[in-house]
PDB file of C-alpha atoms in Angstrom:
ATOM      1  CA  UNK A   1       0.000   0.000   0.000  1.00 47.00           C
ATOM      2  CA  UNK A   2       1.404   3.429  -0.816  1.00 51.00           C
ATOM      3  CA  UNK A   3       1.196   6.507   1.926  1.00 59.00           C
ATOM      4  CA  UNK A   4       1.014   9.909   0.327  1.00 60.00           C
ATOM      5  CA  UNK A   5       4.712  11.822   1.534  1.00 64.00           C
ATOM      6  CA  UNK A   6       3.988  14.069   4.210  1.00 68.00           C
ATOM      7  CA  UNK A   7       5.845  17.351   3.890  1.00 78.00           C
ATOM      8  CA  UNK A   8       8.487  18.980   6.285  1.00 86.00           C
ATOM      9  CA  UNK A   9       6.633  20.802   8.974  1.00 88.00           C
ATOM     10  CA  UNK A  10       6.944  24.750   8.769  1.00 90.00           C
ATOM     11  CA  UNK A  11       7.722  26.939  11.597  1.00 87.00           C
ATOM     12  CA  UNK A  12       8.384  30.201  10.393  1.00 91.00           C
ATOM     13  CA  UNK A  13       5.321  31.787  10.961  1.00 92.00           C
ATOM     14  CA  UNK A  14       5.257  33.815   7.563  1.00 94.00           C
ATOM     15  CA  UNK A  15       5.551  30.738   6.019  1.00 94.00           C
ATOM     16  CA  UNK A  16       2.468  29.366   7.832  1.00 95.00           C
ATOM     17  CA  UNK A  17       0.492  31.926   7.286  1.00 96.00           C
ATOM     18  CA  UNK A  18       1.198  32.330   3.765  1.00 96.00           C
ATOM     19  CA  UNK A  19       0.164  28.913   3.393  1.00 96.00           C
ATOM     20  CA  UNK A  20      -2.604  28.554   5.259  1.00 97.00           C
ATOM     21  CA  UNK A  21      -4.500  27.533   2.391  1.00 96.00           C
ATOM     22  CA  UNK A  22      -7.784  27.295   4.536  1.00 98.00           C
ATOM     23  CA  UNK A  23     -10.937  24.308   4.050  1.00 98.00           C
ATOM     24  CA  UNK A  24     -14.025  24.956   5.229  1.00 98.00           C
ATOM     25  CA  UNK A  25     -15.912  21.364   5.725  1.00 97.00           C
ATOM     26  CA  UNK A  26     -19.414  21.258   4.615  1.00 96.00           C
ATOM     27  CA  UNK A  27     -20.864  19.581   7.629  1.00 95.00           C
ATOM     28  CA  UNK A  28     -22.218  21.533  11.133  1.00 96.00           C
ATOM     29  CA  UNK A  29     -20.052  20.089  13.763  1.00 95.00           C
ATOM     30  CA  UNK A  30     -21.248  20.121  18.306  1.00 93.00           C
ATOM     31  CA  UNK A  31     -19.071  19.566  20.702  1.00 92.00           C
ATOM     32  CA  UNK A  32     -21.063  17.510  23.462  1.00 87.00           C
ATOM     33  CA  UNK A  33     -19.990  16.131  26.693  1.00 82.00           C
ATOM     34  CA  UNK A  34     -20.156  11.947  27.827  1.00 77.00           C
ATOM     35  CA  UNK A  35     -23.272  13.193  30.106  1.00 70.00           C
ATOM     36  CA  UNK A  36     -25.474  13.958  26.570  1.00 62.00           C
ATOM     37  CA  UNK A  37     -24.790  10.218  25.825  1.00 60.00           C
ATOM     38  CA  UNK A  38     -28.068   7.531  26.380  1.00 55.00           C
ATOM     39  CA  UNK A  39     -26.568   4.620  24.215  1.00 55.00           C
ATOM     40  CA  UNK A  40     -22.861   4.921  23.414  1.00 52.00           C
ATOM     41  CA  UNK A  41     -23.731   2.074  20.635  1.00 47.00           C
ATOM     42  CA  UNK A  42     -26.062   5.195  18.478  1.00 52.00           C
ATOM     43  CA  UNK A  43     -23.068   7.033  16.714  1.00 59.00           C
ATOM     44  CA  UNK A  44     -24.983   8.092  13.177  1.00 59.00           C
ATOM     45  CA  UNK A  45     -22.550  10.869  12.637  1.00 65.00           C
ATOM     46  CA  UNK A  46     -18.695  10.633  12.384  1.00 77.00           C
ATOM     47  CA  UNK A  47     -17.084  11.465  15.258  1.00 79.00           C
ATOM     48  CA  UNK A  48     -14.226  13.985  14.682  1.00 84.00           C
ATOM     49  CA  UNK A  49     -12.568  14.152  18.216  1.00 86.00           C
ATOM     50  CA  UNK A  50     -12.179  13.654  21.209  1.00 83.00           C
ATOM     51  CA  UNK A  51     -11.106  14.999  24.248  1.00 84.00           C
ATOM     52  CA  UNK A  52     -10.486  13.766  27.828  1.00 86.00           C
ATOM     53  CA  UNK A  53     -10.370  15.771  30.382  1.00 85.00           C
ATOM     54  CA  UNK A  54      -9.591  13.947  33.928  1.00 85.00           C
ATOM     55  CA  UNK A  55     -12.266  14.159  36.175  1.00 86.00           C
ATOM     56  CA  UNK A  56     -14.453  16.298  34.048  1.00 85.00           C
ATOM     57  CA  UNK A  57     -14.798  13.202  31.506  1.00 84.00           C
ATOM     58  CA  UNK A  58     -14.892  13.347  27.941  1.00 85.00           C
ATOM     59  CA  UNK A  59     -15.617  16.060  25.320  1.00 87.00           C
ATOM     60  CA  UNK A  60     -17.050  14.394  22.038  1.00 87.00           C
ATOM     61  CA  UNK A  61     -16.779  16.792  18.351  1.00 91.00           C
ATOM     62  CA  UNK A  62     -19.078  15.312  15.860  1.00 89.00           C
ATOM     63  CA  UNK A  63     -19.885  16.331  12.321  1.00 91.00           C
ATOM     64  CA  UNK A  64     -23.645  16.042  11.638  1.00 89.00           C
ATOM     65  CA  UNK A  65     -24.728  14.447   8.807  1.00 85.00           C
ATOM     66  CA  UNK A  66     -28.002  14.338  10.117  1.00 81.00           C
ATOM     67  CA  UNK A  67     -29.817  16.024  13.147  1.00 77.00           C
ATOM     68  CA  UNK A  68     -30.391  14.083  16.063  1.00 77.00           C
ATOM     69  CA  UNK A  69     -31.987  14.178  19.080  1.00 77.00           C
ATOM     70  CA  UNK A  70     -28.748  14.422  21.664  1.00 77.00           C
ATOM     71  CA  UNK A  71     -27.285  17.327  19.474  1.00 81.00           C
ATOM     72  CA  UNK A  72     -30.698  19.077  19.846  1.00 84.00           C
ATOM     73  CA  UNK A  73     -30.357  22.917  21.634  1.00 89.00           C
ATOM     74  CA  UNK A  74     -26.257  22.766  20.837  1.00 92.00           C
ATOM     75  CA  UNK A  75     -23.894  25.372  18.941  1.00 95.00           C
ATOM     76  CA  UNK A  76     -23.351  24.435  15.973  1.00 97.00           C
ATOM     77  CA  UNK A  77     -19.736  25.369  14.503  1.00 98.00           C
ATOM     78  CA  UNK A  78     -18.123  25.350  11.116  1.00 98.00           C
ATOM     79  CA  UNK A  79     -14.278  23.328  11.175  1.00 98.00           C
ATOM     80  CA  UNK A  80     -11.878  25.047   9.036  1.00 99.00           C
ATOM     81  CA  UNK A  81      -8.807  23.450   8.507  1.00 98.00           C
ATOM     82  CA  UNK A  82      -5.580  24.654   7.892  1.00 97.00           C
ATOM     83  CA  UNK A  83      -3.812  22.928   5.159  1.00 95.00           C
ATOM     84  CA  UNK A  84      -0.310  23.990   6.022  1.00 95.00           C
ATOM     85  CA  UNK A  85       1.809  21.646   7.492  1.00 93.00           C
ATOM     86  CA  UNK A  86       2.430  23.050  10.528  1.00 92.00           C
ATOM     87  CA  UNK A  87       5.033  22.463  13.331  1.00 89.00           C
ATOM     88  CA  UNK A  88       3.673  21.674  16.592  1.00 89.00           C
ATOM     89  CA  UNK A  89       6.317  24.039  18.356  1.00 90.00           C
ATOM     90  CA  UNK A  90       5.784  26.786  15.317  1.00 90.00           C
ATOM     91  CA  UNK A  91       5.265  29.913  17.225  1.00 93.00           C
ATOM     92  CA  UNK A  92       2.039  32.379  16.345  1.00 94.00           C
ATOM     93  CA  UNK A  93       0.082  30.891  14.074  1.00 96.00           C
ATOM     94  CA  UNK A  94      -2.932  29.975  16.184  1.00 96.00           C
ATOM     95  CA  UNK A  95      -2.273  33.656  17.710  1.00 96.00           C
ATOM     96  CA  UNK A  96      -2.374  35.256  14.348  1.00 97.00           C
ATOM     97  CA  UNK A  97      -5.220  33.184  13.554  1.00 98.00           C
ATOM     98  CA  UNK A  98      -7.363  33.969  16.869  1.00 97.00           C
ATOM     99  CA  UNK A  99      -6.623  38.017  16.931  1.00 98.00           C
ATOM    100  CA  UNK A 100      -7.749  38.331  12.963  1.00 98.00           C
ATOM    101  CA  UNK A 101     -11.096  36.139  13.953  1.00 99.00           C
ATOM    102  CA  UNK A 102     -11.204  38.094  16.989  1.00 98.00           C
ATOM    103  CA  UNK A 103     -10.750  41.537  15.213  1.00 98.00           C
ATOM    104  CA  UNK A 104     -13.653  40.703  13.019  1.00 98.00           C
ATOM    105  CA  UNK A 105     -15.895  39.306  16.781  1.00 98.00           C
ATOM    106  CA  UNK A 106     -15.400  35.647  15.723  1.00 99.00           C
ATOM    107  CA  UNK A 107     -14.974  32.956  18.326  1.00 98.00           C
ATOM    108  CA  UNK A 108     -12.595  30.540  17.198  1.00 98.00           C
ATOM    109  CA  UNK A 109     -11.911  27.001  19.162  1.00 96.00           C
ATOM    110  CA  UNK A 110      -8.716  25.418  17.599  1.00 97.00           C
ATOM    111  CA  UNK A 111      -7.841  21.763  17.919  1.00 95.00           C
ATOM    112  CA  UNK A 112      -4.088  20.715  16.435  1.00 92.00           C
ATOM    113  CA  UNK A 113      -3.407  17.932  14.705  1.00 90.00           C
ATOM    114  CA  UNK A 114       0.319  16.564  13.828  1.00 89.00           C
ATOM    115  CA  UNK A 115       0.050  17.747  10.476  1.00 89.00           C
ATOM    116  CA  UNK A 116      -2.882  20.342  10.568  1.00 93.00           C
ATOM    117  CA  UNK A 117      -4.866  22.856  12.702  1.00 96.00           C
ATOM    118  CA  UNK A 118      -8.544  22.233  12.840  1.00 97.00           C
ATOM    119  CA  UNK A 119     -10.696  25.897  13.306  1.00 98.00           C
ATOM    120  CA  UNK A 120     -13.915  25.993  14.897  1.00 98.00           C
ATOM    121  CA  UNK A 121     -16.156  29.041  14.582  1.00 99.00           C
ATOM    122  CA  UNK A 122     -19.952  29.699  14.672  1.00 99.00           C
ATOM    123  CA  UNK A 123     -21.810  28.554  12.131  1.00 98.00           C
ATOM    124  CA  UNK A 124     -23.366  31.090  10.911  1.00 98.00           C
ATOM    125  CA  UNK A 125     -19.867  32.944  10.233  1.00 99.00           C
ATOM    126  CA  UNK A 126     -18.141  30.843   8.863  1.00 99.00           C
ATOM    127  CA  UNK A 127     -18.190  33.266   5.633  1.00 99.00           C
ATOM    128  CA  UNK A 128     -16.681  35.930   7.219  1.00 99.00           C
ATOM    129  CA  UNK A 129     -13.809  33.864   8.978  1.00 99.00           C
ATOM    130  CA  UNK A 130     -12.762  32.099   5.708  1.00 99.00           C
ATOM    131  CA  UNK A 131     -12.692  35.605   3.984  1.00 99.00           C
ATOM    132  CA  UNK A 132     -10.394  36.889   7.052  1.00 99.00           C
ATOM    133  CA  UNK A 133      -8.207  33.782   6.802  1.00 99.00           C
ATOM    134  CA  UNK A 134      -8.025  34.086   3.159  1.00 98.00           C
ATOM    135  CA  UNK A 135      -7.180  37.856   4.005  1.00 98.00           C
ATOM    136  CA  UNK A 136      -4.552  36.747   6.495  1.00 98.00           C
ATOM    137  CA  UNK A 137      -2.891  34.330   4.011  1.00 98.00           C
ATOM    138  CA  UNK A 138      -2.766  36.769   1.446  1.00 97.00           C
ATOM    139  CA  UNK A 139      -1.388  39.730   3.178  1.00 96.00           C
ATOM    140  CA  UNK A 140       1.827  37.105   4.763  1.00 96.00           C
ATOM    141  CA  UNK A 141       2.584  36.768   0.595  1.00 93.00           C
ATOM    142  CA  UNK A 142       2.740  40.164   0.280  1.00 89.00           C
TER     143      UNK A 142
END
């Protein structure tokens, strides 16, 4: 079987930003806690992370492909991921990426992968934060 080559990670952060090259997923995503659950054994959407926290248990991120009833009355967010390969100890990039969101009033949750940075933002502006990151990449080419 062949793997697709990964590329070096980057870590200049001009270099990060520059190629950014952000995806915006077509799917709603929640994040919903282990208490939500009433049968672990009814996952109907993919499940894109998750997250344990100690004591406070587990934090679930699903995309929905359909509603249903335990994602009922939760935020729905948009996941924008950042196609650069970026280095886990690359300095600024979720920084750079939070105060341009932030400039603009965008909450943005951000979960990092080895190879990517996952964005999470409201729904309903997702627009907007793919025009800022797209603004973002564009002014680190020059």
């Amino acid at each position: 079987m062949s793997e697709t080559p990964v590329s070096a990670p980057v870590t200049a952060l001009a270099n990060m930003l520059a190629g950014m090259d952000p995806e915006l997923h077509a799917l709603p995503h929640v994040f919903m806690h282990e208490d939500r659950w009433t049968d672990f054994s009814l996952e109907i959407s993919p499940m894109f992370a998750s997250i344990h926290e100690g004591d406070e248990g587990t934090t679930y991120v699903y995309a929905l492909e359909q509603e249903w009833p335990m994602a009922e009355g939760l935020p729905r967010f948009a996941r924008i991921t950042l196609q650069v390969h970026s280095d886990l100890e690359g300095v600024g990039l979720t920084a750079a990426v939070a105060t341009g969101l932030a400039d603009e009033g965008i909450a943005c949750n951000v979960i990092a992968g080895l190879h990517h940075d996952h964005l999470f933002v409201p729904w309903d502006r997702r627009g907007n934060a793919m025009n800022v990151l797209k603004r973002i990449s564009d002014e680190a080419r020059g």
